[in-house]
Coordinates of C-alpha atoms in Angstrom, one line a residue:
Chain A
M1 CA 0.0 0.0 0.0
K2 CA 1.4 3.4 -0.9
Q3 CA 2.1 5.8 1.9
L4 CA -1.0 7.9 2.5
K5 CA -0.8 11.3 4.2
F6 CA -3.6 13.9 4.5
A7 CA -4.4 17.3 5.8
Y8 CA -7.1 16.2 8.2
F9 CA -10.3 18.2 8.5
P10 CA -12.2 16.7 11.5
G11 CA -15.2 19.0 11.3
C12 CA -17.3 20.4 14.1
V13 CA -19.4 17.3 15.1
S14 CA -16.4 15.0 15.7
K15 CA -15.0 17.6 18.1
G16 CA -18.4 18.2 19.7
A17 CA -21.3 15.7 20.1
C18 CA -19.5 12.8 18.3
K19 CA -16.1 12.8 19.8
E20 CA -16.0 9.0 19.5
L21 CA -15.7 9.5 15.8
Y22 CA -12.6 11.7 16.2
D23 CA -10.9 9.1 18.3
S24 CA -11.9 6.2 16.0
T25 CA -10.6 7.9 12.9
A26 CA -7.3 8.4 14.6
I27 CA -7.2 4.7 15.5
V28 CA -8.1 3.6 11.9
A29 CA -5.4 5.9 10.6
R30 CA -2.8 4.5 13.0
L31 CA -3.8 0.9 12.2
L32 CA -3.5 1.4 8.5
G33 CA -0.4 3.6 8.6
I34 CA -2.3 6.7 7.3
E35 CA -0.6 9.9 8.4
L36 CA -3.1 12.6 9.4
V37 CA -1.9 16.2 9.9
E38 CA -4.9 18.0 11.6
L39 CA -5.9 21.4 10.3
K40 CA -6.3 22.9 13.8
N41 CA -7.1 26.3 12.6
A42 CA -9.6 25.4 9.9
S43 CA -13.1 26.9 10.3
C44 CA -16.4 25.1 10.0
C45 CA -17.2 24.2 6.4
G46 CA -20.6 25.9 6.7
A47 CA -22.5 22.6 6.4
G48 CA -24.5 24.0 3.4
V49 CA -26.2 26.4 5.8
I50 CA -23.9 29.4 5.5
E51 CA -23.9 29.2 1.7
E52 CA -27.7 29.4 1.6
K53 CA -27.5 32.8 3.3
N54 CA -24.2 34.1 2.1
Q55 CA -22.5 32.1 -0.8
K56 CA -19.4 34.3 -0.8
L57 CA -18.8 33.9 2.9
A58 CA -19.1 30.1 2.7
D59 CA -16.7 30.0 -0.3
S60 CA -14.2 32.3 1.4
L61 CA -14.2 30.2 4.6
N62 CA -13.7 27.0 2.6
A63 CA -11.1 28.6 0.2
R64 CA -9.1 29.4 3.4
N65 CA -9.5 25.8 4.6
L66 CA -8.4 24.5 1.2
A67 CA -5.5 26.9 1.0
M68 CA -4.2 25.5 4.3
A69 CA -4.1 22.0 2.9
E70 CA -2.7 23.2 -0.3
S71 CA 0.2 25.0 1.4
M72 CA 1.1 21.7 3.1
G73 CA 1.1 20.0 -0.3
L74 CA -1.5 17.5 0.9
P75 CA -4.9 16.3 -0.1
M76 CA -7.6 17.0 2.5
L77 CA -9.4 14.2 4.4
T78 CA -12.9 14.5 5.8
H79 CA -14.9 11.9 7.7
C80 CA -18.3 13.6 7.4
S81 CA -20.6 13.3 4.4
T82 CA -21.8 16.8 4.8
C83 CA -18.3 18.3 5.1
Q84 CA -17.3 16.3 2.0
G85 CA -20.3 17.4 -0.1
V86 CA -19.7 21.1 0.9
F87 CA -16.0 20.9 0.1
S88 CA -16.5 19.1 -3.1
K89 CA -18.9 21.7 -4.3
A90 CA -16.8 24.7 -3.2
N91 CA -13.6 23.2 -4.6
K92 CA -15.2 22.4 -8.0
K93 CA -16.4 26.0 -8.2
L94 CA -13.1 27.5 -7.2
K95 CA -11.1 25.2 -9.5
E96 CA -13.3 25.8 -12.6
N97 CA -13.7 29.5 -12.2
P98 CA -10.3 31.3 -12.1
D99 CA -12.1 34.7 -11.9
Y100 CA -14.2 33.8 -9.0
R101 CA -11.2 32.2 -7.3
A102 CA -9.4 35.5 -7.7
T103 CA -12.3 37.4 -6.1
I104 CA -12.3 34.9 -3.2
N105 CA -8.5 35.1 -2.9
N106 CA -8.8 38.8 -2.6
I107 CA -11.0 38.3 0.5
I108 CA -8.8 35.7 2.2
G109 CA -5.7 37.4 1.1
H110 CA -5.8 39.8 4.0
D111 CA -4.3 37.1 6.2
G112 CA -1.9 35.8 3.6
Y113 CA -4.0 33.0 2.2
S114 CA -4.3 32.2 -1.5
Y115 CA -5.9 29.1 -3.0
Q116 CA -4.6 28.0 -6.4
G117 CA -7.1 25.2 -6.9
T118 CA -4.7 22.2 -6.6
T119 CA -6.1 20.5 -3.5
D120 CA -8.3 17.4 -3.6
V121 CA -10.7 16.6 -0.8
R122 CA -11.5 13.0 0.0
H123 CA -13.8 11.3 2.4
L124 CA -12.4 8.5 4.6
L125 CA -14.9 6.1 2.9
W126 CA -13.3 6.8 -0.5
V127 CA -9.8 6.5 0.9
L128 CA -10.7 3.1 2.5
A129 CA -12.5 1.8 -0.6
Q130 CA -10.1 3.1 -3.2
D131 CA -6.7 4.3 -1.8
V132 CA -6.3 1.5 0.7
G133 CA -8.6 -0.8 -1.3
V134 CA -11.0 -3.5 -0.1
D135 CA -8.4 -6.3 -0.8
E136 CA -5.8 -4.6 1.4
L137 CA -8.5 -4.0 4.1
K138 CA -9.4 -7.7 4.0
R139 CA -5.8 -8.6 4.5
R140 CA -5.5 -6.4 7.5
V141 CA -8.6 -7.8 9.3
V142 CA -7.7 -9.5 12.6
R143 CA -11.2 -9.7 13.9
P144 CA -13.6 -10.8 11.1
L145 CA -17.1 -9.4 11.6
K146 CA -18.5 -12.9 10.9
G147 CA -22.2 -13.4 11.4
L148 CA -23.0 -9.7 11.5
K149 CA -25.7 -8.2 9.2
L150 CA -25.0 -4.6 8.5
T151 CA -26.9 -1.8 6.8
A152 CA -25.2 1.3 5.3
F153 CA -26.5 4.8 5.7
Y154 CA -24.5 7.0 3.2
G155 CA -25.7 10.5 3.9
C156 CA -27.2 12.7 1.1
Y157 CA -24.2 14.9 0.6
L158 CA -21.8 12.1 -0.1
L159 CA -23.8 10.9 -3.1
R160 CA -25.7 13.8 -4.6
P161 CA -25.7 15.8 -6.8
S162 CA -23.8 13.5 -9.1
S163 CA -22.7 16.5 -11.2
T164 CA -20.3 17.2 -8.3
M165 CA -20.1 13.9 -6.3
K166 CA -18.5 11.6 -8.8
F167 CA -17.1 8.8 -6.7
E168 CA -19.8 6.4 -7.4
N169 CA -23.3 6.3 -9.0
P170 CA -25.7 8.0 -6.6
H171 CA -28.4 5.4 -7.2
Y172 CA -26.2 2.3 -6.9
P173 CA -23.3 3.0 -4.5
T174 CA -21.6 0.0 -3.0
S175 CA -18.5 1.3 -1.3
M176 CA -19.9 0.9 2.2
E177 CA -21.2 -2.6 1.5
D178 CA -17.9 -3.6 -0.2
I179 CA -16.1 -2.6 3.0
F180 CA -18.6 -4.6 5.1
T181 CA -17.9 -7.7 3.0
A182 CA -14.1 -7.1 3.2
L183 CA -14.4 -7.0 7.0
G184 CA -16.3 -10.3 7.0
A185 CA -19.8 -9.0 7.6
E186 CA -22.9 -9.5 5.5
P187 CA -24.3 -6.3 3.9
I188 CA -28.1 -5.8 3.6
F189 CA -29.2 -3.6 0.8
Y190 CA -32.4 -1.5 1.5
P191 CA -33.8 1.6 -0.1
G192 CA -33.3 3.8 3.0
R193 CA -29.5 3.6 2.8
L194 CA -29.6 6.4 0.2
K195 CA -32.2 8.6 1.9
C196 CA -32.1 11.5 4.2
C197 CA -31.7 10.9 8.0
G198 CA -33.9 13.9 8.7
F199 CA -31.2 15.8 10.6
P200 CA -31.4 19.0 8.5
I201 CA -35.0 19.7 9.4
S202 CA -34.8 18.6 13.0
M203 CA -35.2 22.2 14.2
M204 CA -37.8 23.2 11.5
N205 CA -40.1 20.2 11.5
R206 CA -39.2 17.8 14.3
E207 CA -41.9 15.3 13.6
A208 CA -41.1 15.0 9.9
S209 CA -37.4 14.6 10.9
F210 CA -38.3 11.8 13.3
R211 CA -40.4 10.1 10.7
M212 CA -37.5 10.1 8.3
A213 CA -35.0 8.7 10.8
G214 CA -37.5 6.2 12.1
G215 CA -38.5 5.0 8.7
N216 CA -35.0 4.2 7.8
L217 CA -34.1 2.6 11.1
L218 CA -37.2 0.4 11.2
E219 CA -36.6 -0.7 7.6
A220 CA -33.1 -1.8 8.4
K221 CA -34.2 -3.4 11.6
G222 CA -37.0 -5.2 9.8
L223 CA -34.5 -6.8 7.5
G224 CA -32.6 -8.3 10.4
A225 CA -29.7 -5.7 10.7
D226 CA -27.5 -6.0 13.7
A227 CA -26.3 -2.4 13.2
M228 CA -26.4 0.5 10.9
V229 CA -23.2 2.1 9.8
T230 CA -22.7 5.7 8.6
P231 CA -19.9 7.8 7.2
C232 CA -21.7 10.9 8.4
P233 CA -21.8 12.2 12.0
L234 CA -24.8 14.4 11.4
C235 CA -26.7 11.3 10.3
H236 CA -25.4 9.7 13.5
L237 CA -26.9 12.4 15.6
N238 CA -30.4 11.9 14.3
L239 CA -30.2 8.1 14.0
D240 CA -28.4 7.3 17.3
S241 CA -28.6 10.3 19.7
R242 CA -32.3 11.0 18.9
Q243 CA -33.3 7.3 18.4
P244 CA -35.1 7.0 21.8
E245 CA -37.2 10.1 21.0
V246 CA -37.8 8.8 17.4
A247 CA -38.9 5.4 18.9
G248 CA -41.2 7.2 21.4
F249 CA -42.7 9.4 18.7
L250 CA -43.4 6.4 16.4
K251 CA -44.5 4.3 19.4
Q252 CA -42.2 1.5 18.2
K253 CA -39.2 -0.3 19.7
I254 CA -36.1 0.2 17.6
D255 CA -32.9 -0.4 19.5
L256 CA -30.7 -0.5 16.5
P257 CA -27.1 0.5 17.2
V258 CA -25.6 3.0 14.7
L259 CA -21.8 2.9 14.2
H260 CA -19.5 5.4 12.7
L261 CA -17.7 3.9 9.7
S262 CA -14.3 4.4 11.5
Q263 CA -15.5 2.5 14.5
L264 CA -16.6 -0.5 12.4
V265 CA -13.3 -0.6 10.5
A266 CA -11.2 -0.2 13.6
L267 CA -13.1 -3.0 15.3
A268 CA -12.3 -5.4 12.5
L269 CA -8.7 -4.2 12.6
G270 CA -8.4 -5.2 16.2
A271 CA -9.3 -2.1 18.2
S272 CA -11.2 -2.5 21.4
P273 CA -14.7 -1.3 21.9
K274 CA -13.4 0.8 24.8
E275 CA -10.8 2.6 22.7
L276 CA -13.6 3.3 20.2
K277 CA -15.8 4.7 22.9
M278 CA -18.7 2.5 22.0
E279 CA -20.2 3.0 25.4
R280 CA -20.8 6.6 24.5
H281 CA -23.5 5.7 22.0
I282 CA -27.1 6.5 23.1
V283 CA -28.3 3.2 21.7
D284 CA -26.7 0.3 23.6
T285 CA -24.0 -1.4 21.4
T286 CA -23.5 -4.4 23.7
P287 CA -25.8 -6.8 21.9
F288 CA -23.9 -6.0 18.7
L289 CA -20.5 -6.5 20.4
H290 CA -21.7 -9.7 22.0
K291 CA -22.2 -11.1 18.6
L292 CA -18.5 -10.6 18.0
G293 CA -17.7 -12.3 21.3
L294 CA -16.8 -8.9 22.9
Chain B
M1 CA -30.8 -8.8 -25.7
K2 CA -32.9 -10.5 -23.0
V3 CA -34.3 -8.1 -20.5
K4 CA -35.8 -9.1 -17.2
L5 CA -38.4 -6.8 -15.7
K6 CA -40.0 -7.2 -12.3
I7 CA -43.0 -5.0 -12.3
R8 CA -45.2 -3.9 -9.4
K9 CA -48.8 -4.7 -10.3
Y10 CA -51.7 -3.3 -8.4
D11 CA -55.3 -2.4 -9.2
S12 CA -56.7 0.0 -6.6
K13 CA -60.2 -1.0 -7.6
Q14 CA -59.9 -4.7 -6.7
D15 CA -56.5 -5.6 -5.2
T16 CA -55.8 -5.5 -1.5
L17 CA -52.0 -5.8 -1.9
P18 CA -49.6 -5.2 -4.8
M19 CA -47.9 -8.1 -6.5
Y20 CA -44.6 -8.2 -8.4
T21 CA -44.7 -10.0 -11.7
S22 CA -41.6 -10.9 -13.7
Y23 CA -41.4 -10.6 -17.5
A24 CA -38.6 -11.5 -19.9
V25 CA -38.4 -9.4 -23.0
D26 CA -36.5 -9.8 -26.2
A27 CA -35.2 -6.3 -27.0
P28 CA -32.7 -4.6 -29.3
E29 CA -29.5 -3.3 -27.6
T30 CA -30.8 0.2 -28.1
A31 CA -34.2 -0.4 -26.4
T32 CA -35.5 2.1 -23.9
L33 CA -37.5 1.0 -20.9
L34 CA -40.7 2.3 -22.6
D35 CA -39.9 0.1 -25.6
C36 CA -39.7 -2.9 -23.2
L37 CA -43.0 -2.0 -21.4
D38 CA -44.7 -1.7 -24.8
T39 CA -43.4 -5.1 -25.8
V40 CA -44.8 -6.6 -22.5
K41 CA -48.2 -4.9 -23.0
W42 CA -48.6 -5.7 -26.7
H43 CA -47.3 -9.3 -26.6
Q44 CA -47.4 -10.7 -23.0
D45 CA -49.8 -8.9 -20.7
A46 CA -52.4 -6.5 -22.0
T47 CA -53.4 -5.6 -18.5
L48 CA -50.1 -3.8 -17.7
T49 CA -51.0 -0.2 -17.2
Y50 CA -48.7 2.8 -17.6
R51 CA -48.8 6.3 -19.0
R52 CA -47.0 7.2 -22.2
N53 CA -47.2 9.8 -24.9
C54 CA -44.4 11.6 -26.7
K55 CA -41.6 9.1 -26.4
N56 CA -39.3 12.1 -26.5
S57 CA -38.7 13.4 -22.9
I58 CA -41.1 16.3 -23.5
C59 CA -44.6 15.3 -22.2
G60 CA -43.5 13.9 -18.8
S61 CA -46.1 11.2 -18.9
C62 CA -43.9 8.1 -18.4
A63 CA -42.1 9.0 -15.1
M64 CA -41.8 5.8 -12.9
N65 CA -39.3 4.2 -10.6
V66 CA -36.5 2.0 -11.8
N67 CA -34.7 0.2 -9.0
G68 CA -36.0 2.7 -6.6
H69 CA -35.3 6.0 -8.4
P70 CA -37.5 8.0 -10.8
V71 CA -36.8 8.2 -14.5
L72 CA -38.6 8.9 -17.7
A73 CA -39.1 5.4 -19.2
C74 CA -38.8 6.9 -22.7
E75 CA -35.2 8.1 -22.1
T76 CA -33.9 5.3 -20.0
H77 CA -31.7 2.9 -21.9
V78 CA -32.2 -0.5 -20.5
K79 CA -28.7 -1.8 -21.4
K80 CA -27.1 1.1 -19.7
E81 CA -29.2 1.0 -16.6
L82 CA -28.5 -2.7 -16.2
A83 CA -24.8 -2.1 -16.6
I84 CA -24.8 0.7 -14.0
S85 CA -26.9 -1.2 -11.6
K86 CA -24.7 -4.3 -11.9
R87 CA -28.0 -6.3 -11.6
D88 CA -29.6 -8.7 -14.0
E89 CA -33.2 -7.3 -13.8
L90 CA -34.9 -4.0 -13.4
V91 CA -37.5 -3.5 -10.7
I92 CA -40.2 -1.2 -12.1
E93 CA -42.6 0.6 -9.7
P94 CA -44.8 3.6 -9.7
L95 CA -43.6 7.0 -8.5
G96 CA -43.6 7.5 -4.7
N97 CA -45.6 10.0 -2.6
M98 CA -48.8 9.6 -4.7
P99 CA -51.5 7.0 -4.5
V100 CA -51.4 4.3 -7.1
I101 CA -54.4 4.0 -9.4
R102 CA -53.2 1.0 -11.3
D103 CA -49.8 -0.6 -11.8
L104 CA -47.5 2.3 -12.9
V105 CA -50.2 4.9 -13.0
V106 CA -50.4 7.2 -10.0
D107 CA -53.0 9.8 -9.0
M108 CA -51.1 13.0 -9.6
G109 CA -53.7 14.9 -7.5
P110 CA -51.3 15.7 -4.6
F111 CA -48.8 17.0 -7.1
W112 CA -51.3 19.4 -8.8
D113 CA -52.7 20.5 -5.4
A114 CA -49.3 21.6 -4.3
L115 CA -48.6 23.3 -7.6
L116 CA -51.9 25.3 -7.4
A117 CA -51.2 26.3 -3.8
V118 CA -48.2 28.4 -4.9
E119 CA -50.4 30.5 -7.2
P120 CA -48.5 29.7 -10.4
W121 CA -49.8 32.5 -12.5
L122 CA -48.7 36.1 -13.1
Q123 CA -50.1 38.7 -10.8
P124 CA -49.1 42.0 -12.3
D125 CA -49.8 45.4 -10.8
E126 CA -53.3 46.2 -12.1
S127 CA -52.7 49.9 -11.9
K128 CA -49.8 49.8 -14.3
V129 CA -51.2 47.9 -17.2
P130 CA -49.1 48.7 -20.3
E131 CA -50.6 50.1 -23.4
K132 CA -49.6 47.0 -25.5
E133 CA -48.3 43.8 -24.0
Y134 CA -46.1 43.1 -21.0
R135 CA -42.5 43.0 -22.2
Q136 CA -39.5 41.3 -20.8
S137 CA -35.8 41.7 -21.7
K138 CA -33.9 38.7 -23.1
A139 CA -32.0 38.5 -19.8
E140 CA -35.2 38.4 -17.8
V141 CA -36.5 35.5 -19.9
R142 CA -33.2 33.7 -19.8
M143 CA -33.1 33.7 -16.0
L144 CA -36.4 31.9 -15.8
E145 CA -35.9 29.6 -18.8
K146 CA -34.5 26.6 -17.0
V147 CA -37.1 26.4 -14.3
S148 CA -39.9 27.2 -16.7
G149 CA -38.8 24.2 -18.6
C150 CA -40.3 21.9 -16.0
I151 CA -42.3 19.2 -17.8
M152 CA -44.3 18.3 -14.6
C153 CA -43.5 14.7 -14.8
G154 CA -43.6 14.3 -11.0
A155 CA -40.2 12.6 -10.7
C156 CA -39.0 15.1 -8.1
F157 CA -42.2 15.0 -6.1
G158 CA -42.0 11.2 -6.1
A159 CA -38.4 11.2 -4.9
C160 CA -38.8 13.9 -2.4
N161 CA -37.7 12.7 1.1
G162 CA -39.3 15.8 2.7
R163 CA -42.7 15.1 1.2
E164 CA -42.4 11.4 2.2
A165 CA -42.2 12.5 5.8
E166 CA -44.6 15.5 5.7
E167 CA -47.6 15.3 3.4
K168 CA -48.3 19.0 3.9
F169 CA -45.0 19.9 2.4
L170 CA -45.4 21.7 -1.0
G171 CA -42.5 19.8 -2.5
P172 CA -39.9 20.5 -5.1
A173 CA -41.8 21.1 -8.3
A174 CA -44.3 23.6 -6.8
L175 CA -41.6 25.5 -5.0
A176 CA -39.4 25.7 -8.0
R177 CA -42.3 27.2 -9.9
A178 CA -43.0 29.5 -6.9
W179 CA -39.4 30.9 -7.4
R180 CA -40.0 31.3 -11.1
Y181 CA -43.1 33.5 -10.5
T182 CA -41.4 35.4 -7.7
M183 CA -38.6 36.3 -10.1
D184 CA -40.8 37.2 -13.1
S185 CA -40.3 40.8 -13.9
R186 CA -44.0 41.1 -14.8
D187 CA -45.2 39.9 -11.4
A188 CA -45.9 42.5 -8.7
K189 CA -46.4 40.2 -5.7
Q190 CA -42.8 39.3 -4.9
K191 CA -42.9 40.2 -1.3
E192 CA -46.2 38.5 -0.7
R193 CA -45.1 35.4 -2.5
V194 CA -41.8 35.2 -0.5
A195 CA -43.8 35.5 2.7
M196 CA -46.4 32.9 1.6
Y197 CA -43.7 30.3 0.7
N198 CA -42.0 31.0 4.0
E199 CA -45.1 29.7 5.9
P200 CA -45.0 26.3 7.6
H201 CA -44.7 23.4 5.1
G202 CA -43.2 25.8 2.6
T203 CA -39.5 26.1 1.9
W204 CA -38.3 25.2 5.4
D205 CA -39.6 21.6 5.1
C206 CA -37.0 20.9 2.4
T207 CA -34.5 18.6 4.0
H208 CA -31.7 19.2 1.5
C209 CA -31.6 15.6 0.3
F210 CA -30.8 16.6 -3.4
F211 CA -33.0 13.9 -4.8
C212 CA -35.0 16.4 -6.8
V213 CA -31.9 17.8 -8.3
E214 CA -30.6 14.3 -9.1
V215 CA -33.7 12.9 -10.8
C216 CA -35.1 15.9 -12.7
P217 CA -34.9 15.0 -16.3
V218 CA -34.8 18.6 -17.5
H219 CA -32.4 19.9 -14.8
V220 CA -34.7 22.4 -13.1
A221 CA -32.7 21.8 -9.8
P222 CA -35.8 22.5 -7.7
M223 CA -33.8 22.4 -4.4
D224 CA -31.6 25.2 -5.6
Q225 CA -34.7 27.4 -6.2
I226 CA -36.1 26.5 -2.8
L227 CA -32.9 27.6 -1.1
K228 CA -33.1 30.9 -3.1
L229 CA -36.6 31.5 -1.7
R230 CA -35.4 30.9 1.8
K231 CA -32.6 33.4 1.4
M232 CA -35.1 36.0 -0.1
A233 CA -37.3 35.5 3.0
M234 CA -34.4 36.0 5.4
D235 CA -33.3 39.1 3.4
D236 CA -36.8 40.4 3.7
G237 CA -36.5 40.2 7.4
L238 CA -38.8 37.1 7.8
T239 CA -36.6 35.7 10.5
D240 CA -39.1 34.7 13.2
N241 CA -39.1 31.0 12.5
P242 CA -36.8 28.1 13.5
G243 CA -35.3 27.8 10.1
A244 CA -34.1 31.4 9.8
R245 CA -33.0 31.5 13.4
H246 CA -31.0 28.4 12.8
H247 CA -29.3 29.8 9.8
I248 CA -28.6 33.2 11.4
G249 CA -27.4 31.5 14.6
F250 CA -25.1 29.2 12.6
E251 CA -23.5 32.1 10.8
K252 CA -22.9 34.0 14.1
S253 CA -21.5 30.9 15.8
I254 CA -18.8 30.5 13.2
E255 CA -18.0 34.2 13.3
K256 CA -17.6 34.0 17.1
S257 CA -15.5 30.9 17.4
G258 CA -14.7 29.5 13.9
W259 CA -16.7 26.3 14.6
L260 CA -20.2 25.3 15.5
D261 CA -21.5 25.7 19.1
E262 CA -23.7 22.7 19.2
V263 CA -25.0 23.4 22.6
K264 CA -26.2 26.9 21.9
L265 CA -27.5 26.5 18.3
P266 CA -30.5 24.4 19.1
V267 CA -31.6 26.7 21.9
V268 CA -31.2 29.7 19.5
S269 CA -33.1 27.9 16.7
I270 CA -36.1 27.0 18.8
G271 CA -36.4 30.5 20.3
L272 CA -39.2 31.3 22.7
D273 CA -41.2 28.1 22.1
V274 CA -40.9 26.8 25.7
L275 CA -42.6 23.4 25.0
E276 CA -40.2 22.7 22.2
Q277 CA -37.2 23.8 24.4
L278 CA -38.4 21.4 27.1
R279 CA -38.6 18.6 24.6
M280 CA -34.8 19.0 24.1
V281 CA -34.1 18.3 27.8
P282 CA -34.1 14.5 27.6
L283 CA -31.7 14.6 24.7
G284 CA -29.4 16.9 26.6
L285 CA -29.5 14.7 29.7
R286 CA -28.8 11.6 27.6
L287 CA -25.8 13.3 25.9
L288 CA -24.6 14.4 29.3
V289 CA -24.8 10.9 30.9
K290 CA -23.0 9.3 28.0
G291 CA -20.3 11.9 27.9
K292 CA -21.4 13.1 24.5
M293 CA -22.4 16.6 25.5
P294 CA -20.1 19.2 23.9
H295 CA -18.2 21.4 26.3
I296 CA -20.4 24.2 27.6
R297 CA -17.4 26.6 27.3
H298 CA -17.1 26.7 23.5
A299 CA -13.5 27.8 22.9
P300 CA -12.7 29.6 19.7
I301 CA -10.0 28.3 17.3
E302 CA -6.6 29.9 17.8
K303 CA -6.7 32.0 14.6
I304 CA -10.3 33.1 15.0
S305 CA -9.3 36.6 14.0
E306 CA -8.6 35.3 10.4
V307 CA -12.2 34.1 10.2
Q308 CA -13.5 37.3 11.6
D309 CA -11.4 39.2 9.0
I310 CA -13.4 37.4 6.3
Y311 CA -16.7 38.3 7.9
A312 CA -15.6 41.9 8.2
S313 CA -14.3 42.1 4.7
L314 CA -17.6 40.9 3.3
L315 CA -19.7 43.1 5.6
K316 CA -17.7 46.1 4.3
E317 CA -18.3 45.0 0.7
A318 CA -22.0 44.7 1.3
Q319 CA -22.2 48.1 3.0
Q320 CA -20.3 49.7 0.1
K321 CA -22.7 48.1 -2.4
K322 CA -25.7 49.4 -0.4
A323 CA -24.2 52.9 -0.3
Q324 CA -23.6 52.8 -4.1
A325 CA -27.2 51.6 -4.7
R326 CA -28.4 54.5 -2.6
E327 CA -26.4 57.0 -4.5
A328 CA -27.5 55.6 -7.8
R329 CA -31.1 56.2 -6.9
P330 CA -32.6 59.3 -8.6

């Protein structure tokens, strides 16, 4: 495997309400020999929210972030579907429009930044599926996830719109499921894996947001899933942290553990549930871990 | 080429449950899905029911789901779809979010109701009726062209995750059209329209799933138009709702610390709705018990001044633009 080194953009949620993701990604990187240089002074990507109100502000903030990675001569790594989608869009625009880039550089230039459009931004999922590769992952597995049935939950921003997100077909992605197979688990395909978790409208229409999360969780559960796995911490917030409320609202028992992709991969590579802070999840992960003999 | 189709069959007049029936079709390599459906209907099962008309991606009649996502059957090349899907059969179902009348034919009633609710007709200023006709510049027409090109096939409505969870949500096609009339230079009701679409189950029920953008056969990008309407509402000062408070609070949070204050933002977004604030308490307690609660003291990034410089620079630019506009006014 070639040496992989990234300018690492952890994003707000992995430093806030999903710190277990921050720790797990560090462990996956260590176990696979991926070097991460954290962008400690990066700002929030704007999560698609800032750009709605002020496009130039969002692009300027992200040009500054991209310029930091560029000055290190490294591609950027994210582990959040939303951060990835936002960066992919901003980066495409800045790369394809030199005039607009110059305008934005003028704004970030006050503090000595300039983005030349040479940085690529990659999600951890893509790095695992492509740069590391499923064959190499398979070779590195020390704790096969045998007997586990897993459902993926991709997160909208990682798949759509396909005019920007070109890693895989938005209707037929398989990178998550390919990784499950490589780790020894059995993937379950279900329509909800491509849908919205409901997080973006949790403040605007809580009930609709819960119906979205609940619909996807119950669908996965109904197909016999032992856990749902997501490459997006925002999805994790709605699917795990709010799952008791979702279940209460729908008057249905759910109890489906939701893992971060990093946690799942690290487990198969030999990390302990304690290191991966599995006990921090709102939905109890012990039945899932028991299946692995942990 | 042998094509396997698994089609959802259901007659709302007599069936209690839908059934999936498989068909094998001999089709040329260039066959579209509509060609295959025609072959089934004409040679194998005359009861198969679907809408079709122009065979040219113009009429929007033949929208249906293939392997879970909406397409126009007349422009979907079966060989290509099979190759992309890496499957050996195509599952054909009616569009979502609308009741099925029979097989692949849905009742478009909910779609038309939502469309009518946005008042998709011009409402000019009656006191300023021009002597001849209402004129528009080429640029004014061009700006609306893409969205006006909607063929009302219902693909976006059927794929809309927001609508699936909230049946009062107006949905993508109607709101895209809403933007189109709001921006029409001949219309005099811009402010009223923006306020109307800002009401509950208007623009703020859009969950940003991008499905409408992805499936629209004529690239209307409905979600983009919805987000423009939200911005117009916020710019018009319509900020007394959770959506606008969330967006404004988000922007302020990044200005203050460089990253999101996840403890404060939900409180700011909910505002003075005490009941809704109380509903957040169990979540907060659960996060606290599990050690997931972000630190209450939200420390800024070290180089926060650089982020604030960007904000200041753009604020200055906006103020200059405003001053110039004032001066330019007669």
